[in-house]
Amino acid sequence: MSTPTDIAGKSDGSGGGAVERTDVVVIGSGFGGAIAAYHLAAGGAKVTVLERGPWVPSDEFEHDFLLGSSYTRIFDFVVGDGMSVLGGNCVGGGSVVYFAAMPRAPRFVFDRQGSLGRRMWPSSIDRDALDPWYDRVAEALPIIRQDWSDVTYSGGLFAAACAHAGRTANPAPAAIDRDKCTNCNWMMAGCRFDAKRSLLLNYLPAAVAHGAEIRPLHEVQLLSRTDDGGYRVHYNVIDGEDYRVTAGSGTLDAKLVVVAAGAGATPVILKRSEGALGPMPHGVGRYFSGNGERLNTAVFDEERVRSVLGLSHGDAAYAASQIGKGPCVASWDRLDPDLPEFSRFTLEQLYFPPGFGTILAQVPGADGRPTWFGPEKKEMLRSWQSWLTVFTMSEDDNEGVFGDLPPTGNAERISQQMLGRGPLRYDPTANTLRGWAESDAEVRDILERDGLARVLPWTNDLVGAYTVHPLASCRIGDDPATSALDDRHELRGHPGIFVTDGSAVPGALTVNPAFTIAALAERAMPGIVQAARERGVEVRYGAPAPDGATSARRAAFPLVRSLTRP
């Protein structure tokens, strides 16, 4: 077994040995962590990124669902009480496993009240205030507006069904290089063709070029204070094949810490740090949102599709939705600001590759109760090539709460890779349930019309709800009683600790959240750089986009003063 000295190259700081130091530790390498690492390193700071998962190059992304493949290595599936969370577990975080859909949040989102009875978002942030930071992200990736020539059969089928039902549908904006995309539809396992604009292609390599160090398989456990007013980051080193095995441990001292471990892990790290740092704000580990997500599986009658919609997939090697991109067409008809809260949602066509998709689909059993197994499921699997999955993102009530912490990490590991049991409890309120019911009814009205398909909605009876877009467990806000962070993303009562991942987003967005998480991280950077300077780090703000572009930087520059302390 390796010792901390073997792994980190220096002692862990115990027993009087040399203490390893850096200017800034960034915990996590998804959108929130990668953007922070790039700007701080480009500004001259010594940056160390600690990432829980492995560093998997694109030529190792595999098109299968076997144990030890890229699928199980780069995912983290944590089962909670009433809510399961699926996220990235690798260098690049969620950007490696996401479907690259990148819409901006609707304007009404920033005025949401939820169950608070008042605006959740800080008064300083609305859509107009965030647009320049969206532009910065778009310059870095970049993001394309897909047109109908990009749309696959599955997207066209969903759009045609929407039109037949009197609804609209549109191609989704996406961080995809259309010239490199092969329409293999395995992007959820990591894009081996570098067509999907993950962080492995922009912010992270640019951060490394400016001197940032990325350490994979380093799982942060907690933070403590150092005698000079900085922070000590305590970590375990994880075995590369069996994530239940710890290969060593160590510490790293920093003047400033950016926590971006994801909304399912960031609050666990901070709550575990209370013994060393003192009480955390009330909002740490509370107000979790699953982005109001819901899954419906539709099994199409191919004859009805031909006779009613005039569509056929012909002699394609894979029938229906097995050729294409993950999500490419969405219906935004219900993103109407005049609708009451909890009645607004996106319907997005997507595709889960074989193995994962077939496991997720539920069917009514012989007793009418939902099941994943049995003769009914076996019969449904015969027509798996005619499945269309519709993904709902609605408005939930921020009802998730993190309870007793696992001994290490964010979950008790159940299997060698991927699967764990976590401390999240989620009891959906009447508001959330109403939103799910309305979205389910909309899906049925669109896809079951004239016998096109049979819709099988997700139920919470067996494992509860799920989310692939966890949010809000350490959210920003104006009210210290209901937000863990101020509007600059600094942890209340703990200066020098910032949170920039999805946990900072105040609530459900009704759309895919990656673009908004990234825009908020970009917006937080001027304040984080100023705080680093105040703590003795020689760093400046003003780096261009990772590829050197500067037009969005110039547009955002007038806003920088408002994001720093006077």
Coordinates of C-alpha atoms in Angstrom, one line a residue:
M1 CA 0.0 0.0 0.0
S2 CA 1.3 3.5 -0.9
T3 CA 2.0 6.1 1.8
P4 CA 0.9 9.7 1.6
T5 CA 4.6 10.5 0.8
D6 CA 4.6 8.1 -2.1
I7 CA 1.5 9.5 -3.6
A8 CA 1.9 13.3 -3.1
G9 CA 5.7 13.4 -3.1
K10 CA 5.7 15.0 0.3
S11 CA 4.6 14.3 3.9
D12 CA 0.9 14.8 4.8
G13 CA 1.9 17.4 7.4
S14 CA 1.7 15.1 10.4
G15 CA 4.5 14.1 12.7
G16 CA 6.5 17.3 12.1
G17 CA 7.3 16.5 8.4
A18 CA 7.3 19.0 5.6
V19 CA 3.8 20.4 4.8
E20 CA 2.7 20.5 1.2
R21 CA 1.4 23.9 0.2
T22 CA -0.3 25.5 -2.8
D23 CA -2.1 28.8 -3.3
V24 CA -5.5 27.4 -4.2
V25 CA -7.1 24.0 -3.9
V26 CA -10.0 23.3 -6.3
I27 CA -12.1 20.3 -5.3
G28 CA -13.7 18.8 -8.3
S29 CA -13.0 19.3 -12.0
G30 CA -16.5 19.7 -13.5
F31 CA -17.8 23.0 -14.8
G32 CA -17.5 24.8 -11.4
G33 CA -14.0 23.4 -10.7
A34 CA -12.5 23.6 -14.2
I35 CA -13.5 27.2 -14.8
A36 CA -12.0 28.2 -11.4
A37 CA -8.8 26.3 -12.0
Y38 CA -8.3 27.9 -15.4
H39 CA -8.9 31.5 -14.4
L40 CA -6.8 31.2 -11.2
A41 CA -3.9 29.4 -12.9
A42 CA -4.0 31.8 -15.9
G43 CA -3.9 34.7 -13.5
G44 CA -0.7 33.4 -11.9
A45 CA -1.8 31.4 -8.9
K46 CA -0.4 28.0 -8.0
V47 CA -3.5 25.8 -8.4
T48 CA -4.0 22.1 -7.4
V49 CA -7.2 20.3 -8.5
L50 CA -8.2 17.3 -6.5
E51 CA -10.6 15.0 -8.4
R52 CA -12.3 12.0 -6.9
G53 CA -12.5 10.0 -10.2
P54 CA -10.0 8.8 -12.7
W55 CA -8.5 10.7 -15.6
V56 CA -9.8 8.8 -18.7
P57 CA -8.5 9.9 -22.1
S58 CA -11.0 9.9 -25.0
D59 CA -9.5 6.8 -26.7
E60 CA -10.5 4.8 -23.6
F61 CA -14.2 5.7 -23.8
E62 CA -15.9 2.5 -24.6
H63 CA -19.2 1.6 -26.2
D64 CA -20.4 -1.0 -23.7
F65 CA -21.8 -1.3 -20.3
L66 CA -19.3 -3.8 -18.7
L67 CA -17.8 -3.6 -15.3
G68 CA -14.6 -1.8 -15.5
S69 CA -15.5 0.0 -18.8
S70 CA -15.6 3.7 -19.1
Y71 CA -19.3 3.6 -18.2
T72 CA -18.8 2.3 -14.7
R73 CA -15.5 4.1 -14.1
I74 CA -16.7 7.6 -14.9
F75 CA -20.2 7.5 -13.3
D76 CA -21.2 7.9 -9.7
F77 CA -24.7 6.5 -8.9
V78 CA -25.7 7.2 -5.3
V79 CA -29.0 5.8 -4.0
G80 CA -30.6 8.0 -1.3
D81 CA -33.8 7.8 0.6
G82 CA -36.4 8.9 -1.9
M83 CA -33.9 10.2 -4.4
S84 CA -31.0 8.7 -6.4
V85 CA -28.3 10.9 -8.0
L86 CA -26.4 10.1 -11.2
G87 CA -23.3 12.2 -11.8
G88 CA -19.9 12.2 -13.3
N89 CA -16.9 10.7 -11.5
C90 CA -13.8 11.6 -13.5
V91 CA -11.6 14.4 -14.5
G92 CA -14.0 16.7 -16.4
G93 CA -16.9 15.7 -14.1
G94 CA -20.4 15.9 -15.5
S95 CA -19.1 17.4 -18.8
V96 CA -17.7 14.0 -19.8
V97 CA -21.0 12.2 -19.3
Y98 CA -23.6 14.9 -20.1
F99 CA -25.6 15.0 -23.3
A100 CA -24.1 18.5 -24.2
A101 CA -27.5 20.3 -24.3
M102 CA -26.8 23.9 -23.4
P103 CA -29.9 26.1 -23.1
R104 CA -29.9 29.3 -21.1
A105 CA -32.3 29.4 -18.1
P106 CA -35.6 31.1 -18.9
R107 CA -36.1 34.6 -17.5
F108 CA -38.9 33.5 -15.1
V109 CA -36.5 31.1 -13.3
F110 CA -34.7 34.0 -11.6
D111 CA -38.0 35.2 -10.1
R112 CA -39.0 31.8 -8.7
Q113 CA -40.1 31.8 -5.1
G114 CA -40.6 28.1 -4.4
S115 CA -42.0 27.5 -0.9
L116 CA -40.1 30.5 0.5
G117 CA -42.8 33.0 -0.5
R118 CA -40.1 35.3 -1.8
R119 CA -37.5 35.3 -4.5
M120 CA -34.9 32.6 -4.1
W121 CA -32.2 34.1 -6.3
P122 CA -30.0 36.9 -5.1
S123 CA -31.3 40.3 -6.1
S124 CA -28.1 41.0 -8.1
I125 CA -28.7 38.1 -10.5
D126 CA -31.3 37.9 -13.2
R127 CA -31.1 36.7 -16.8
D128 CA -29.8 40.1 -18.1
A129 CA -27.1 40.1 -15.5
L130 CA -26.1 36.5 -16.3
D131 CA -26.1 36.8 -20.1
P132 CA -22.5 38.2 -20.4
W133 CA -21.3 35.3 -18.4
Y134 CA -23.2 32.8 -20.6
D135 CA -21.5 34.5 -23.5
R136 CA -18.1 33.8 -21.9
V137 CA -18.8 30.1 -21.7
A138 CA -20.2 30.0 -25.2
E139 CA -17.0 31.5 -26.5
A140 CA -14.9 28.8 -24.7
L141 CA -16.8 25.6 -25.7
P142 CA -18.4 26.7 -28.3
I143 CA -22.1 26.1 -28.5
I144 CA -24.0 25.6 -31.7
R145 CA -27.6 26.0 -32.7
Q146 CA -28.5 22.7 -34.2
D147 CA -30.9 22.9 -37.2
W148 CA -33.2 20.4 -38.7
S149 CA -30.5 18.9 -40.8
D150 CA -28.7 17.9 -37.6
V151 CA -31.8 16.2 -36.2
T152 CA -31.8 12.4 -36.0
Y153 CA -34.8 10.1 -36.7
S154 CA -35.6 10.0 -33.0
G155 CA -35.7 13.8 -32.8
G156 CA -37.7 14.0 -35.9
L157 CA -40.2 11.4 -34.6
F158 CA -40.6 13.4 -31.4
A159 CA -41.0 16.7 -33.3
A160 CA -43.6 15.1 -35.7
A161 CA -45.6 13.8 -32.7
C162 CA -45.5 17.2 -31.1
A163 CA -46.7 18.8 -34.3
H164 CA -49.4 16.2 -34.7
A165 CA -50.6 17.1 -31.2
G166 CA -50.6 20.8 -31.8
R167 CA -47.4 21.4 -29.9
T168 CA -44.0 22.9 -31.1
A169 CA -40.5 21.4 -30.8
N170 CA -37.1 22.7 -31.7
P171 CA -33.5 21.5 -32.0
A172 CA -31.6 22.1 -28.8
P173 CA -28.5 24.2 -28.6
A174 CA -25.6 21.9 -28.0
A175 CA -21.8 21.9 -27.2
I176 CA -21.1 19.6 -30.1
D177 CA -18.7 19.8 -33.1
R178 CA -21.0 18.6 -35.8
D179 CA -18.1 17.9 -38.2
K180 CA -16.7 15.4 -35.7
C181 CA -20.0 13.8 -34.6
T182 CA -20.5 10.3 -35.9
N183 CA -24.1 10.0 -34.5
C184 CA -23.1 6.9 -32.6
N185 CA -25.3 7.9 -29.6
W186 CA -22.8 6.7 -27.0
M187 CA -21.9 10.2 -25.8
M188 CA -23.2 9.4 -22.3
A189 CA -20.1 7.0 -21.9
G190 CA -17.7 9.8 -22.9
C191 CA -17.1 10.9 -26.5
R192 CA -14.3 9.0 -28.0
F193 CA -14.4 11.2 -31.1
D194 CA -13.9 14.6 -29.3
A195 CA -17.1 15.8 -30.9
K196 CA -18.7 16.6 -27.5
R197 CA -17.2 19.8 -26.0
S198 CA -16.3 18.4 -22.6
L199 CA -14.0 20.3 -20.3
L200 CA -11.2 17.9 -21.4
L201 CA -11.0 20.0 -24.5
N202 CA -10.9 23.5 -23.2
Y203 CA -10.8 24.8 -19.7
L204 CA -8.8 21.9 -18.2
P205 CA -6.0 21.7 -20.7
A206 CA -5.7 25.4 -20.6
A207 CA -5.5 25.3 -16.8
V208 CA -2.7 22.7 -17.1
A209 CA -0.9 24.8 -19.7
H210 CA -0.8 27.7 -17.2
G211 CA 0.7 25.4 -14.5
A212 CA -2.4 23.9 -12.7
E213 CA -1.8 20.4 -11.4
I214 CA -4.7 17.9 -11.6
R215 CA -4.6 14.9 -9.3
P216 CA -7.2 12.2 -10.1
L217 CA -8.4 9.6 -7.6
H218 CA -8.0 12.1 -4.8
E219 CA -11.3 12.1 -2.7
V220 CA -11.5 15.1 -0.3
Q221 CA -12.9 14.3 3.1
L222 CA -12.9 17.5 5.0
L223 CA -11.3 20.9 5.5
S224 CA -9.6 22.3 8.6
R225 CA -7.8 25.6 9.4
T226 CA -4.1 26.3 9.4
D227 CA -2.3 28.5 11.8
D228 CA -1.8 31.2 9.2
G229 CA -5.5 31.6 8.4
G230 CA -5.6 29.3 5.4
Y231 CA -7.1 25.9 5.0
R232 CA -5.8 22.3 5.2
V233 CA -7.5 19.9 2.8
H234 CA -7.7 16.3 3.9
Y235 CA -8.0 13.6 1.2
N236 CA -7.9 9.9 0.6
V237 CA -6.3 8.4 -2.5
I238 CA -8.7 5.9 -4.2
D239 CA -7.7 2.7 -5.8
G240 CA -8.1 3.0 -9.6
E241 CA -10.0 -0.3 -10.0
D242 CA -11.9 -0.7 -6.7
Y243 CA -13.3 2.6 -5.5
R244 CA -14.0 1.0 -2.1
V245 CA -10.3 0.7 -1.4
T246 CA -8.2 3.6 0.0
A247 CA -4.6 3.5 -1.3
G248 CA -3.3 6.3 1.0
S249 CA -4.2 9.7 2.5
G250 CA -2.7 13.1 2.8
T251 CA -3.2 16.8 3.4
L252 CA -2.6 19.9 1.3
D253 CA -2.5 23.5 2.7
A254 CA -3.9 26.4 0.7
K255 CA -4.7 30.0 1.2
L256 CA -8.1 29.6 -0.6
V257 CA -10.3 26.7 -1.4
V258 CA -12.9 26.4 -4.2
V259 CA -15.3 23.5 -3.5
A260 CA -16.9 22.1 -6.7
A261 CA -17.4 18.4 -5.9
G262 CA -21.1 18.4 -7.1
A263 CA -24.3 19.0 -5.3
G264 CA -24.3 15.5 -3.9
A265 CA -20.8 15.7 -2.5
T266 CA -20.0 19.4 -1.7
P267 CA -22.4 19.5 1.3
V268 CA -21.0 16.3 2.7
I269 CA -17.5 17.7 2.6
L270 CA -18.6 20.9 4.3
K271 CA -20.8 19.2 6.9
R272 CA -17.9 16.8 7.8
S273 CA -15.7 19.9 8.3
E274 CA -17.9 21.3 11.0
G275 CA -15.8 19.6 13.8
A276 CA -12.7 21.5 12.6
L277 CA -14.1 24.7 11.1
G278 CA -17.1 25.3 13.4
P279 CA -20.8 25.5 12.5
M280 CA -21.8 25.6 8.8
P281 CA -24.6 27.9 7.5
H282 CA -28.1 26.4 7.9
G283 CA -28.3 26.1 4.1
V284 CA -25.4 23.6 3.8
G285 CA -27.0 20.2 2.9
R286 CA -30.5 21.6 2.7
Y287 CA -32.8 22.8 -0.1
F288 CA -31.5 20.2 -2.5
S289 CA -33.2 20.2 -5.9
G290 CA -33.4 17.3 -8.4
N291 CA -34.2 19.9 -11.1
G292 CA -37.7 18.5 -11.1
E293 CA -36.7 15.6 -13.3
R294 CA -38.9 12.8 -14.6
L295 CA -38.6 10.0 -17.2
N296 CA -41.2 8.6 -19.5
T297 CA -40.6 5.7 -21.8
A298 CA -42.8 5.5 -24.9
V299 CA -43.0 2.3 -27.0
F300 CA -44.1 3.3 -30.5
D301 CA -46.4 1.3 -32.8
E302 CA -44.3 1.5 -36.0
E303 CA -47.3 0.9 -38.2
R304 CA -49.1 3.9 -36.6
V305 CA -46.0 6.0 -37.0
R306 CA -46.0 5.3 -40.7
S307 CA -49.8 5.8 -41.3
V308 CA -50.3 8.8 -39.0
L309 CA -47.0 10.6 -39.2
G310 CA -45.7 9.3 -42.5
L311 CA -42.3 8.5 -41.0
S312 CA -40.2 5.4 -41.4
H313 CA -36.6 4.6 -40.4
G314 CA -36.3 2.3 -43.5
D315 CA -33.4 -0.2 -43.4
A316 CA -31.2 1.6 -40.9
A317 CA -28.7 -0.6 -39.1
Y318 CA -30.3 0.3 -35.8
A319 CA -34.0 1.1 -35.8
A320 CA -35.5 4.3 -34.6
S321 CA -33.6 6.2 -31.9
Q322 CA -30.4 4.1 -31.9
I323 CA -28.7 6.4 -34.4
G324 CA -28.0 10.0 -33.4
K325 CA -27.1 12.2 -30.6
G326 CA -28.4 12.1 -27.0
P327 CA -30.9 15.0 -26.8
C328 CA -31.4 17.0 -30.0
V329 CA -35.1 18.1 -29.9
A330 CA -37.0 19.7 -27.1
S331 CA -40.5 21.1 -26.6
W332 CA -40.5 24.4 -24.6
D333 CA -44.2 25.1 -25.0
R334 CA -44.7 25.0 -21.2
L335 CA -41.9 27.4 -20.4
D336 CA -44.5 30.2 -20.2
P337 CA -43.9 32.8 -17.6
D338 CA -47.7 33.4 -17.3
L339 CA -48.2 29.8 -16.1
P340 CA -48.3 29.3 -12.3
E341 CA -45.1 28.0 -10.6
F342 CA -44.7 24.2 -10.6
S343 CA -46.6 24.1 -14.0
R344 CA -43.6 24.9 -16.2
F345 CA -41.3 22.3 -17.7
T346 CA -39.3 21.2 -20.7
L347 CA -39.9 18.0 -22.5
E348 CA -36.7 16.7 -24.1
Q349 CA -36.2 13.7 -26.3
L350 CA -33.1 11.7 -25.4
Y351 CA -31.6 8.2 -25.7
F352 CA -29.9 6.0 -23.1
P353 CA -27.7 3.4 -24.7
P354 CA -28.5 -0.3 -24.4
G355 CA -28.0 -1.7 -20.9
F356 CA -28.6 1.6 -19.1
G357 CA -31.7 2.5 -20.9
T358 CA -33.3 -0.9 -20.7
I359 CA -32.6 -1.1 -17.0
L360 CA -34.2 2.2 -16.3
A361 CA -37.5 1.5 -18.1
Q362 CA -40.4 0.4 -15.9
V363 CA -43.4 -1.6 -16.9
P364 CA -46.7 -2.4 -15.2
G365 CA -46.4 -5.9 -13.7
A366 CA -49.2 -8.5 -13.5
D367 CA -50.5 -6.9 -10.4
G368 CA -50.5 -3.4 -12.0
R369 CA -47.5 -2.2 -9.9
P370 CA -44.4 -1.0 -11.7
T371 CA -41.5 -3.4 -12.1
W372 CA -38.2 -3.6 -13.8
F373 CA -38.3 -7.4 -14.1
G374 CA -40.6 -10.3 -15.0
P375 CA -42.4 -11.4 -18.1
E376 CA -44.0 -8.0 -18.8
K377 CA -40.5 -6.4 -18.9
K378 CA -39.2 -9.3 -21.1
E379 CA -42.0 -8.7 -23.6
M380 CA -41.4 -5.0 -23.6
L381 CA -37.7 -5.6 -24.4
R382 CA -38.7 -7.3 -27.6
S383 CA -39.5 -3.9 -29.0
W384 CA -36.7 -1.9 -27.5
Q385 CA -35.7 -0.5 -30.9
S386 CA -39.0 1.4 -31.0
W387 CA -38.6 3.1 -27.6
L388 CA -38.5 6.9 -27.3
T389 CA -37.5 8.4 -24.0
V390 CA -38.9 11.7 -23.0
F391 CA -37.1 13.6 -20.2
T392 CA -38.9 16.2 -18.1
M393 CA -37.2 19.1 -16.3
S394 CA -39.8 20.9 -14.1
E395 CA -40.0 23.0 -10.9
D396 CA -39.5 21.1 -7.7
D397 CA -39.7 22.4 -4.1
N398 CA -36.1 22.1 -2.9
E399 CA -37.2 19.4 -0.5
G400 CA -33.9 17.4 -0.3
V401 CA -32.0 17.2 3.0
F402 CA -28.6 15.5 3.7
G403 CA -28.7 13.4 6.9
D404 CA -26.0 11.3 8.7
L405 CA -22.7 11.4 6.9
P406 CA -21.0 8.2 5.5
P407 CA -17.7 7.3 7.1
T408 CA -15.7 8.6 4.1
G409 CA -16.6 10.2 0.8
N410 CA -20.1 11.2 -0.3
A411 CA -21.5 7.6 -0.1
E412 CA -20.9 4.1 1.3
R413 CA -19.6 2.2 -1.7
I414 CA -21.7 -0.8 -2.4
S415 CA -19.8 -2.1 -5.5
Q416 CA -16.4 -1.9 -6.9
Q417 CA -17.3 1.1 -9.1
M418 CA -20.2 3.4 -9.6
L419 CA -22.8 2.4 -7.0
G420 CA -23.1 3.8 -3.5
R421 CA -25.6 4.5 -0.7
G422 CA -25.8 8.2 0.3
P423 CA -27.3 10.4 3.0
L424 CA -29.8 12.3 0.9
R425 CA -33.5 12.2 1.9
Y426 CA -36.1 13.5 -0.5
D427 CA -39.8 13.6 0.2
P428 CA -41.6 15.3 -2.7
T429 CA -44.2 17.9 -1.7
A430 CA -47.6 18.4 -3.2
N431 CA -46.1 21.2 -5.4
T432 CA -43.5 18.9 -6.9
L433 CA -45.9 16.0 -7.4
R434 CA -48.4 18.3 -9.2
G435 CA -45.6 19.4 -11.6
W436 CA -44.7 15.8 -12.3
A437 CA -48.3 14.8 -12.9
E438 CA -48.9 17.7 -15.3
S439 CA -45.8 16.9 -17.3
D440 CA -46.7 13.1 -17.4
A441 CA -50.1 14.1 -18.7
E442 CA -48.5 16.3 -21.4
V443 CA -46.3 13.5 -22.6
R444 CA -49.2 11.1 -22.8
D445 CA -51.3 13.6 -24.7
I446 CA -48.6 14.0 -27.3
L447 CA -47.3 10.5 -27.8
E448 CA -50.4 8.4 -27.2
R449 CA -52.6 10.5 -29.5
D450 CA -54.1 8.3 -32.3
G451 CA -52.4 5.2 -30.9
L452 CA -48.9 6.3 -31.8
A453 CA -47.3 4.9 -28.6
R454 CA -47.9 3.5 -25.2
V455 CA -46.3 5.8 -22.5
L456 CA -44.9 4.2 -19.4
P457 CA -44.1 7.0 -16.8
W458 CA -41.5 6.7 -14.1
T459 CA -42.9 6.0 -10.7
N460 CA -41.3 6.5 -7.3
D461 CA -42.7 3.3 -5.8
L462 CA -39.5 1.2 -6.0
V463 CA -36.4 3.5 -5.7
G464 CA -37.9 6.9 -5.4
A465 CA -37.1 9.9 -7.7
Y466 CA -33.8 10.4 -9.5
T467 CA -31.8 13.2 -11.0
V468 CA -28.9 13.6 -13.3
H469 CA -28.8 17.3 -12.6
P470 CA -28.5 17.8 -8.8
L471 CA -28.7 21.4 -7.6
A472 CA -29.0 23.8 -4.7
S473 CA -27.6 21.9 -1.7
C474 CA -25.3 24.9 -0.8
R475 CA -27.2 27.6 -2.7
I476 CA -26.4 31.3 -3.2
G477 CA -28.9 33.9 -1.9
D478 CA -29.5 37.1 0.0
D479 CA -31.0 35.6 3.1
P480 CA -28.5 33.9 5.4
A481 CA -31.3 31.8 6.9
T482 CA -32.0 30.0 3.6
S483 CA -28.7 30.2 1.6
A484 CA -25.3 28.8 2.4
L485 CA -23.4 31.3 0.1
D486 CA -23.6 35.0 -0.5
D487 CA -24.0 36.2 -4.1
R488 CA -20.3 36.0 -4.6
H489 CA -20.3 32.3 -3.8
E490 CA -18.4 32.6 -0.6
L491 CA -19.4 30.3 2.3
R492 CA -21.1 32.3 5.0
G493 CA -18.9 32.6 8.1
H494 CA -15.9 30.9 6.5
P495 CA -14.0 33.5 4.4
G496 CA -11.8 32.0 1.8
I497 CA -14.0 29.0 1.0
F498 CA -16.0 29.4 -2.2
V499 CA -18.5 27.0 -3.9
T500 CA -19.0 27.1 -7.7
D501 CA -20.7 23.9 -8.7
G502 CA -24.4 23.0 -9.2
S503 CA -24.9 23.1 -5.4
A504 CA -24.7 26.9 -5.7
V505 CA -27.7 27.2 -8.1
P506 CA -30.7 28.2 -6.0
G507 CA -33.3 25.9 -7.5
A508 CA -34.7 24.0 -10.4
L509 CA -34.1 25.6 -13.8
T510 CA -36.7 23.8 -16.0
V511 CA -33.8 23.2 -18.5
N512 CA -30.5 21.4 -18.6
P513 CA -28.3 23.3 -16.0
A514 CA -24.7 22.9 -17.3
F515 CA -24.7 26.2 -19.1
T516 CA -26.1 28.1 -16.0
I517 CA -23.6 26.4 -13.6
A518 CA -20.8 27.4 -15.9
A519 CA -22.0 31.0 -16.3
L520 CA -22.4 31.4 -12.5
A521 CA -18.8 30.0 -12.1
E522 CA -17.5 32.6 -14.6
R523 CA -19.4 35.3 -12.8
A524 CA -17.9 34.3 -9.5
M525 CA -14.3 34.5 -10.7
P526 CA -13.6 38.3 -10.2
G527 CA -14.7 38.0 -6.5
I528 CA -12.7 34.8 -6.0
V529 CA -9.6 36.4 -7.5
Q530 CA -9.9 39.4 -5.3
A531 CA -10.3 37.2 -2.2
A532 CA -7.2 35.3 -3.2
R533 CA -5.3 38.5 -3.5
E534 CA -6.5 39.6 -0.1
R535 CA -5.1 36.3 1.3
G536 CA -1.7 36.9 -0.2
V537 CA -1.9 35.1 -3.6
E538 CA -0.3 36.9 -6.4
V539 CA -3.1 36.5 -9.0
R540 CA -4.9 38.8 -11.4
Y541 CA -8.2 38.5 -13.3
G542 CA -8.7 38.9 -17.0
A543 CA -7.7 35.8 -18.9
P544 CA -9.2 35.3 -22.4
A545 CA -11.2 32.2 -23.3
P546 CA -9.1 29.0 -23.2
D547 CA -8.4 29.3 -26.9
G548 CA -7.4 33.0 -26.7
A549 CA -10.7 34.6 -27.8
T550 CA -11.4 37.9 -26.1
S551 CA -14.7 39.4 -27.4
A552 CA -16.8 38.0 -24.6
R553 CA -14.2 39.0 -22.0
R554 CA -14.4 42.6 -23.2
A555 CA -18.2 42.5 -23.0
A556 CA -18.1 41.2 -19.4
F557 CA -15.3 43.5 -18.2
P558 CA -17.5 46.4 -17.2
L559 CA -19.3 44.1 -14.7
V560 CA -16.2 43.0 -12.8
R561 CA -16.2 46.0 -10.4
S562 CA -19.7 45.2 -9.3
L563 CA -18.5 41.7 -8.3
T564 CA -15.7 42.7 -6.1
R565 CA -15.7 44.3 -2.7
P566 CA -15.2 48.1 -2.5

